[in-house]
C-alpha cells in the first residue's frame, strides 16, 4: 500500500478534456497530458483493500492494487510488468473501457473511486515511451497451426497468447486493415489508430501472420481453413445490426451506424471513400443512446452537422447510482460522454413511428411518440411529434454474428440469442472450433473481448497439447 492515508488526503483528479471548440475541429484524442506527480498521488488513493472488489469488476482480473502501489513509488517498469500479466492491450482499455473496475472500487462506496483507468493508460504509455514493451518470443514451436478469424480485440488477444505458447498462428481479417472495430468502429478521437499499428508490429515479430482482405466463407472457403489448421478461433464479432422496422425505413438517408462510422475512420486513414455518408450541413437524428450512438454524435459534430438529435427508447437513467444496481455492480445511471458535451439534443422514452420523404425518395421527416416502460413501452397518447431530418443513423445495437458464410458453413450451433454456443472451454459444437468475444457472448465491451480471447487461447492450447500453462 503506497500511502496508508492517501485516500483521505488526496481527491480524485482526472485529465482535463481539450476545449470543445478546439477538439471538434480535429480527430485527435481529446485529453490533455496529465503530470506524473499527479498520477502518483492518484495511485496513493488506492486503499489496498483486504478484498479488492476492483478485481471482480475487471473482466481481465487486473491486479489493480499492486500496480497502483508501484506507480505511487515510481516503479513504472514493474507496474508495466504486472499490468501486462493480465491484459494484452492496456492502451486500448485505458482509453475506451467504461471502467467497471472503478464502479466496484471499495473507496467508491462513499467517495469518488480511484482513477484506475487513467493510471492504467499512463503505465502502458510510459512503457511504450521507455522501450519496455518488446516482442515476447516463444522458446519453442509446437508444430500446431491455429487460425483466428477476426482481428478485433478478442482475436488479437487469442492470437498473441497462442503464438507465445509456441503455436503457428494466422489471423484472417475480411477488411483491408487489421483491428476489427478498434480500427473501423471506434472513432479516432477516442483512440488513435497508431496504437493498433505498434501492437501489430510487436505481434508480427512474435510470429503472428496477418492476412487481410480474407473473408472466410466468401473469398476463402471454410473447407480450406479446416484442412490447413489444427484449431480455429472464431472472433469475428457480432456485426448483425438491429434494424428499425417502421414505414419509410427504405428511404435514402437512413443508415446503420456501422455503415457511417467506418467510412469516417477510412478517411482519417487517408482513404478516399466514394459517396461517403456525411453529416455535413445536415439535420441528423441518431436512434440509440449507447456508446455507438455517442460515437455517431461525436463524428457528426466533427463533420459539422447543422443540428443533431439523439433518441433513446429507454427512460432517462438517474443522475446517481440506481438502487437496483448497488455497489459493486455496474451502476445504472446517466453517463455524459465527451460527445454529449460537444452539443446536440438528447432525449429519452422516444419511439420512432415512421419516416416520410420527398419526391426523390430522400428521408425528410421523422415521426415519433413518447412511450412509458419498460417492459412494454406503451405509447403515451397526445405525445406525438415530428421533426425535419436529412440523415438518420441507427445505433440500436446488434443481434449476433453474421450467419451466412463462415458460421453456416462451419455448422456450429447457436444459442438462443443467435451467438455461437460453446461449452465451458470455449469450444463450439464442432470439435476444434472455438469462439470468443462478441461472437460468443454478443455485443459487449473491448475489455470483455480481451478477457475472452485469453481464455479461449488457454482452451485451444489445452485442446492441442493436452495441458496448458497459459493464464486465463
XYZ file of C-alpha atoms in Angstrom:
472
model
C 0.000 0.000 0.000
C 1.628 3.211 -1.203
C 0.328 5.528 1.482
C -1.990 4.441 4.263
C -3.762 7.786 4.464
C -3.696 8.569 0.734
C -7.418 8.111 0.213
C -8.047 10.655 2.987
C -5.534 13.229 1.787
C -5.999 13.303 -2.000
C -9.095 13.911 -4.069
C -9.908 12.187 -7.319
C -8.483 14.057 -10.293
C -8.540 13.128 -13.960
C -7.020 14.727 -17.075
C -8.871 17.738 -18.462
C -10.503 17.445 -21.851
C -9.456 19.826 -24.596
C -11.896 22.701 -25.211
C -14.919 21.699 -27.265
C -14.334 24.439 -29.836
C -10.850 23.033 -30.420
C -11.421 19.298 -30.439
C -14.445 19.248 -32.773
C -12.151 20.633 -35.464
C -9.797 17.648 -35.442
C -9.779 13.875 -34.918
C -7.099 13.655 -32.232
C -7.678 12.243 -28.757
C -9.490 14.683 -26.525
C -7.470 14.679 -23.288
C -4.642 16.940 -22.145
C -1.488 15.298 -20.732
C -1.575 14.503 -17.006
C 1.537 15.231 -14.883
C 3.419 12.268 -13.446
C 3.307 13.577 -9.888
C -0.461 13.843 -10.038
C -0.860 10.285 -11.295
C 1.326 9.062 -8.423
C -0.992 10.736 -5.933
C -3.961 9.090 -7.606
C -2.235 5.747 -7.112
C -1.843 6.617 -3.440
C -5.639 6.827 -3.105
C -5.862 3.040 -3.507
C -6.607 1.504 -0.098
C -5.162 -1.957 -0.906
C -8.413 -3.456 0.369
C -8.421 -6.809 2.088
C -10.871 -7.946 -0.582
C -10.180 -5.839 -3.702
C -13.548 -5.797 -5.437
C -11.938 -3.980 -8.367
C -10.589 -7.426 -9.353
C -14.102 -8.804 -9.722
C -15.275 -5.693 -11.546
C -12.483 -6.077 -14.108
C -13.175 -8.785 -16.740
C -9.429 -9.421 -17.254
C -8.841 -9.530 -13.478
C -6.185 -6.813 -13.500
C -4.033 -6.838 -10.362
C -5.001 -3.261 -9.696
C -3.813 -2.577 -6.107
C -0.321 -3.855 -6.971
C 0.253 -1.514 -9.878
C -1.357 1.390 -8.042
C 1.224 0.912 -5.307
C 4.081 0.607 -7.823
C 3.007 3.806 -9.579
C 2.966 5.733 -6.308
C 6.511 4.512 -5.639
C 7.678 5.426 -9.138
C 8.423 1.812 -10.088
C 6.936 2.144 -13.557
C 8.648 -0.795 -15.264
C 7.421 -3.197 -12.595
C 3.961 -1.677 -12.867
C 4.006 -2.381 -16.615
C 5.006 -5.994 -15.991
C 2.143 -6.514 -13.541
C -0.329 -4.776 -15.860
C 0.634 -6.885 -18.875
C 0.388 -10.087 -16.832
C -3.400 -9.937 -17.211
C -4.062 -7.588 -20.138
C -2.513 -7.825 -23.590
C -3.605 -4.358 -24.696
C -3.974 -1.918 -21.786
C -3.529 1.055 -24.128
C -6.907 0.074 -25.649
C -8.778 -0.494 -22.397
C -7.113 2.528 -20.771
C -8.792 4.685 -23.391
C -12.124 3.113 -24.311
C -13.153 0.867 -21.426
C -16.014 2.270 -19.305
C -14.063 1.074 -16.237
C -16.290 -1.430 -14.421
C -13.313 -1.772 -12.064
C -13.922 1.768 -10.819
C -17.615 1.023 -10.291
C -16.506 -1.824 -7.976
C -13.805 0.187 -6.156
C -14.319 -0.050 -2.369
C -13.430 3.625 -1.974
C -16.315 4.338 -4.334
C -18.847 3.299 -1.698
C -18.755 6.758 -0.151
C -16.048 8.687 -2.067
C -15.106 9.103 -5.746
C -13.387 5.904 -6.900
C -9.680 5.551 -7.632
C -8.823 6.663 -11.198
C -7.893 3.117 -12.198
C -8.454 3.611 -15.927
C -6.203 6.657 -16.218
C -3.460 5.031 -14.137
C -3.602 2.015 -16.449
C -3.288 4.202 -19.546
C -0.378 6.131 -18.037
C 1.525 2.954 -17.183
C 1.304 1.486 -20.666
C 2.059 4.793 -22.414
C 5.121 5.185 -20.205
C 6.170 1.618 -21.040
C 5.964 2.240 -24.779
C 7.868 5.519 -24.488
C 10.579 3.806 -22.437
C 11.003 0.858 -24.819
C 9.942 -1.743 -22.256
C 7.351 -3.374 -24.489
C 9.182 -5.761 -26.787
C 8.295 -8.992 -28.607
C 7.861 -11.963 -26.260
C 9.159 -14.890 -28.289
C 8.130 -18.480 -27.600
C 11.115 -20.638 -26.562
C 9.967 -23.483 -28.833
C 7.459 -24.340 -31.567
C 4.733 -26.938 -31.099
C 4.129 -27.636 -34.778
C 0.436 -26.888 -34.359
C -1.376 -24.358 -36.558
C -4.244 -22.162 -35.384
C -6.484 -19.935 -37.495
C -8.007 -16.898 -35.802
C -10.908 -15.426 -37.762
C -11.267 -11.750 -36.927
C -8.711 -9.178 -35.795
C -10.646 -7.278 -33.158
C -9.544 -7.327 -29.509
C -10.712 -10.920 -28.912
C -8.908 -12.251 -31.977
C -5.736 -10.286 -31.302
C -5.600 -11.387 -27.652
C -6.125 -15.035 -28.582
C -3.516 -14.831 -31.326
C -0.875 -13.253 -29.102
C -1.396 -15.769 -26.312
C -1.289 -18.726 -28.709
C 1.849 -17.611 -30.541
C 3.574 -17.139 -27.193
C 2.639 -20.739 -26.385
C 4.599 -21.839 -29.461
C 1.806 -22.365 -31.984
C 1.856 -21.043 -35.529
C -0.977 -18.517 -35.683
C -2.609 -16.891 -38.689
C -5.156 -14.098 -38.231
C -7.650 -13.686 -41.060
C -9.345 -10.294 -41.419
C -12.000 -9.551 -44.043
C -11.212 -5.811 -44.091
C -8.162 -4.215 -45.666
C -6.522 -3.370 -42.321
C -6.093 -5.183 -39.026
C -8.044 -4.144 -35.946
C -11.715 -5.010 -36.398
C -13.964 -2.475 -34.674
C -10.916 -0.959 -32.982
C -9.905 0.169 -36.465
C -13.209 0.704 -38.238
C -15.705 1.339 -35.457
C -14.215 3.402 -32.660
C -13.559 6.988 -33.805
C -10.036 8.373 -33.749
C -10.927 10.984 -31.138
C -11.432 8.115 -28.691
C -8.436 6.051 -29.806
C -5.890 6.951 -32.457
C -5.005 4.079 -34.762
C -1.225 4.213 -34.441
C -1.827 2.457 -31.111
C -3.081 -0.581 -33.033
C -0.242 -0.427 -35.547
C 2.518 -0.682 -32.956
C 0.851 -3.691 -31.295
C 0.520 -5.390 -34.682
C 4.224 -4.799 -35.237
C 5.027 -6.439 -31.902
C 2.836 -9.424 -32.768
C 4.432 -9.805 -36.200
C 7.845 -10.039 -34.547
C 6.413 -12.652 -32.188
C 5.413 -14.729 -35.225
C 1.734 -13.966 -35.839
C 0.852 -13.927 -39.535
C -1.840 -11.473 -40.619
C -3.907 -11.905 -43.783
C -6.210 -9.039 -44.799
C -8.999 -8.983 -47.385
C -9.629 -12.570 -46.311
C -13.366 -13.138 -45.905
C -13.652 -16.721 -44.689
C -16.759 -18.371 -46.106
C -16.748 -15.995 -49.057
C -13.369 -15.253 -50.668
C -11.742 -18.185 -48.829
C -13.642 -21.490 -48.490
C -14.209 -22.751 -44.951
C -13.005 -26.206 -46.028
C -9.559 -24.765 -46.770
C -9.268 -23.444 -43.213
C -10.462 -26.725 -41.715
C -7.936 -28.632 -43.804
C -4.919 -26.428 -43.135
C -5.286 -25.727 -39.407
C -5.455 -27.816 -36.237
C -7.839 -25.421 -34.490
C -9.971 -22.407 -35.362
C -10.905 -19.469 -33.141
C -13.986 -17.558 -34.203
C -13.544 -13.931 -33.152
C -15.479 -12.261 -35.936
C -17.669 -10.078 -33.754
C -21.430 -9.566 -33.561
C -21.939 -7.439 -36.639
C -25.597 -8.114 -37.418
C -27.243 -4.748 -36.629
C -30.670 -4.408 -35.057
C -32.985 -2.875 -37.650
C -35.868 -0.427 -37.210
C -38.862 -1.951 -38.951
C -41.152 1.052 -39.442
C -42.791 2.593 -42.516
C -40.344 4.682 -44.521
C -37.266 2.692 -43.454
C -36.401 2.213 -47.140
C -35.918 5.943 -47.760
C -32.497 7.218 -48.772
C -30.530 8.827 -45.955
C -31.303 6.177 -43.307
C -28.196 4.163 -42.456
C -26.857 1.801 -39.858
C -24.235 3.359 -37.590
C -21.699 0.781 -38.715
C -22.071 1.927 -42.299
C -21.408 5.517 -41.224
C -18.566 5.194 -38.676
C -16.124 3.003 -40.664
C -16.237 5.412 -43.590
C -15.139 8.257 -41.357
C -12.305 6.133 -39.986
C -11.179 5.262 -43.502
C -10.967 8.948 -44.399
C -8.853 9.502 -41.276
C -6.551 6.746 -42.585
C -6.129 8.724 -45.807
C -8.515 6.700 -47.980
C -10.937 8.152 -50.499
C -14.474 6.917 -49.844
C -16.783 7.280 -52.807
C -20.279 8.508 -51.929
C -19.330 8.828 -48.282
C -22.201 9.135 -45.801
C -21.682 12.610 -44.360
C -23.458 14.643 -41.697
C -22.069 17.903 -43.056
C -24.737 20.618 -43.102
C -27.494 18.091 -42.366
C -30.176 17.697 -39.727
C -29.155 14.422 -38.118
C -31.112 12.055 -35.888
C -29.297 9.263 -34.054
C -31.570 6.481 -32.810
C -29.910 4.693 -29.908
C -28.409 6.105 -26.731
C -25.435 3.807 -26.142
C -21.730 4.043 -26.948
C -22.262 3.577 -30.677
C -24.778 6.415 -30.679
C -22.309 8.630 -28.818
C -19.647 7.776 -31.418
C -22.051 8.833 -34.174
C -22.702 12.048 -32.263
C -19.025 12.964 -31.929
C -18.381 12.086 -35.560
C -21.334 14.210 -36.713
C -20.008 17.160 -34.705
C -16.652 16.874 -36.471
C -18.347 16.640 -39.846
C -20.180 19.883 -38.982
C -23.800 18.770 -38.934
C -26.376 21.566 -38.865
C -28.346 20.021 -35.994
C -28.183 16.691 -34.138
C -30.745 14.893 -32.013
C -30.178 11.593 -30.222
C -33.161 9.496 -29.117
C -33.271 6.536 -26.741
C -36.249 4.207 -26.233
C -35.468 3.589 -22.554
C -36.285 6.120 -19.812
C -33.663 8.620 -18.719
C -31.377 6.993 -16.125
C -30.957 8.609 -12.698
C -28.077 11.036 -12.164
C -26.570 8.791 -9.471
C -26.381 5.035 -8.937
C -29.832 3.433 -9.154
C -30.968 1.428 -6.093
C -31.388 -1.708 -8.200
C -27.657 -1.688 -9.081
C -25.955 -1.270 -5.692
C -22.194 -1.342 -5.233
C -20.202 -3.256 -6.517
C -22.493 -3.841 -9.512
C -22.122 -1.802 -12.689
C -24.404 1.149 -11.889
C -27.429 2.136 -13.879
C -27.034 5.912 -14.055
C -26.815 8.758 -16.541
C -23.490 8.968 -18.338
C -22.320 12.039 -20.175
C -19.692 11.172 -22.761
C -17.346 13.688 -24.336
C -19.556 13.728 -27.446
C -22.542 14.855 -25.376
C -20.511 17.788 -24.053
C -19.963 18.909 -27.626
C -23.612 19.640 -28.326
C -26.772 18.125 -29.739
C -30.216 17.421 -28.311
C -30.566 14.247 -26.235
C -33.918 12.714 -25.290
C -35.308 9.519 -23.754
C -38.515 7.431 -23.873
C -38.905 8.189 -27.579
C -40.164 5.638 -30.102
C -39.880 6.290 -33.828
C -43.179 5.542 -35.575
C -42.348 6.217 -39.217
C -40.336 8.266 -41.697
C -41.587 10.311 -44.622
C -39.638 11.622 -47.569
C -39.659 13.829 -50.628
C -40.495 13.025 -54.236
C -36.933 11.762 -54.816
C -37.101 9.161 -52.056
C -34.941 11.056 -49.562
C -35.868 10.992 -45.890
C -37.177 14.385 -44.772
C -39.221 13.871 -41.634
C -39.186 11.658 -38.551
C -42.467 10.933 -36.743
C -42.252 9.746 -33.140
C -44.178 9.355 -29.902
C -43.220 9.187 -26.253
C -43.550 5.841 -24.510
C -43.929 4.554 -20.967
C -41.952 1.498 -19.950
C -40.235 -0.886 -19.888
C -41.190 -3.646 -20.194
C -43.939 -2.954 -22.748
C -43.075 0.565 -23.980
C -46.680 1.643 -24.424
C -47.328 4.825 -26.395
C -48.428 7.825 -24.349
C -51.471 9.412 -26.071
C -51.075 13.033 -27.058
C -47.248 12.993 -27.113
C -46.779 12.568 -30.844
C -44.209 14.826 -32.500
C -42.237 15.052 -35.710
C -39.083 16.800 -36.872
C -37.201 17.631 -40.040
C -34.295 15.336 -40.805
C -31.808 14.724 -43.605
C -29.779 11.869 -42.133
C -30.858 9.092 -39.749
C -28.270 6.857 -38.065
C -29.487 3.612 -36.493
C -27.366 2.749 -33.441
C -29.655 0.291 -31.669
C -27.172 -2.492 -31.005
C -26.514 -5.831 -32.639
C -28.215 -9.213 -32.723
C -25.222 -11.529 -33.022
C -22.656 -12.630 -35.599
C -23.463 -12.645 -39.304
C -24.678 -16.163 -40.062
C -24.258 -16.571 -43.800
C -20.865 -17.744 -44.912
C -18.487 -18.743 -42.119
C -20.976 -19.601 -39.352
C -23.345 -21.554 -41.596
C -20.557 -23.347 -43.477
C -18.917 -24.497 -40.243
C -22.243 -25.828 -38.991
C -21.724 -24.615 -35.424
C -24.761 -24.439 -33.159
C -26.088 -21.109 -31.957
C -27.527 -20.192 -28.577
C -30.992 -18.697 -28.026
C -29.625 -15.190 -28.696
C -28.064 -16.153 -32.015
C -24.456 -16.239 -30.818
C -22.093 -19.182 -31.298
C -22.809 -21.644 -28.488
C -19.799 -23.057 -26.643
C -19.054 -25.265 -23.668
C -17.175 -24.004 -20.616
C -13.908 -24.477 -22.516
C -14.958 -22.095 -25.314
C -15.353 -24.935 -27.823
C -18.303 -24.861 -30.179
C -20.400 -27.841 -31.232
C -17.729 -28.571 -33.848
C -14.554 -30.167 -32.362
C -11.541 -27.902 -32.701
C -13.632 -24.826 -33.439
C -13.631 -22.279 -30.607
C -15.364 -18.916 -30.180
C -14.562 -15.814 -28.156
C -15.623 -12.217 -27.679
C -18.785 -10.796 -29.232
C -19.157 -13.895 -31.443
C -19.747 -15.956 -28.299
C -21.276 -13.517 -25.788
C -22.926 -10.947 -28.027
C -22.209 -7.235 -28.268
C -20.047 -6.274 -25.310
C -17.007 -4.314 -24.151
C -13.457 -4.356 -25.509
C -12.212 -5.496 -22.099
C -14.577 -8.479 -22.201
C -13.311 -9.328 -25.689
C -9.698 -9.340 -24.481
C -10.641 -11.486 -21.482
C -12.468 -13.974 -23.693
C -9.631 -14.096 -26.218
C -7.195 -15.009 -23.452
C -9.478 -17.694 -22.047
C -10.161 -19.161 -25.467
C -6.409 -19.275 -26.155
C -5.876 -21.244 -22.964
C -8.605 -23.689 -24.002
C -7.127 -24.079 -27.503
C -3.653 -24.728 -26.092
C -5.033 -27.381 -23.764
C -7.000 -28.961 -26.629
C -3.922 -29.149 -28.846
C -1.316 -30.129 -26.243
C -3.281 -31.936 -23.518
C -2.282 -29.348 -20.911
C -1.557 -25.627 -20.785
C 0.476 -23.096 -18.871
C -1.266 -20.116 -20.364
C -3.013 -17.902 -17.808
C -6.647 -17.015 -18.190
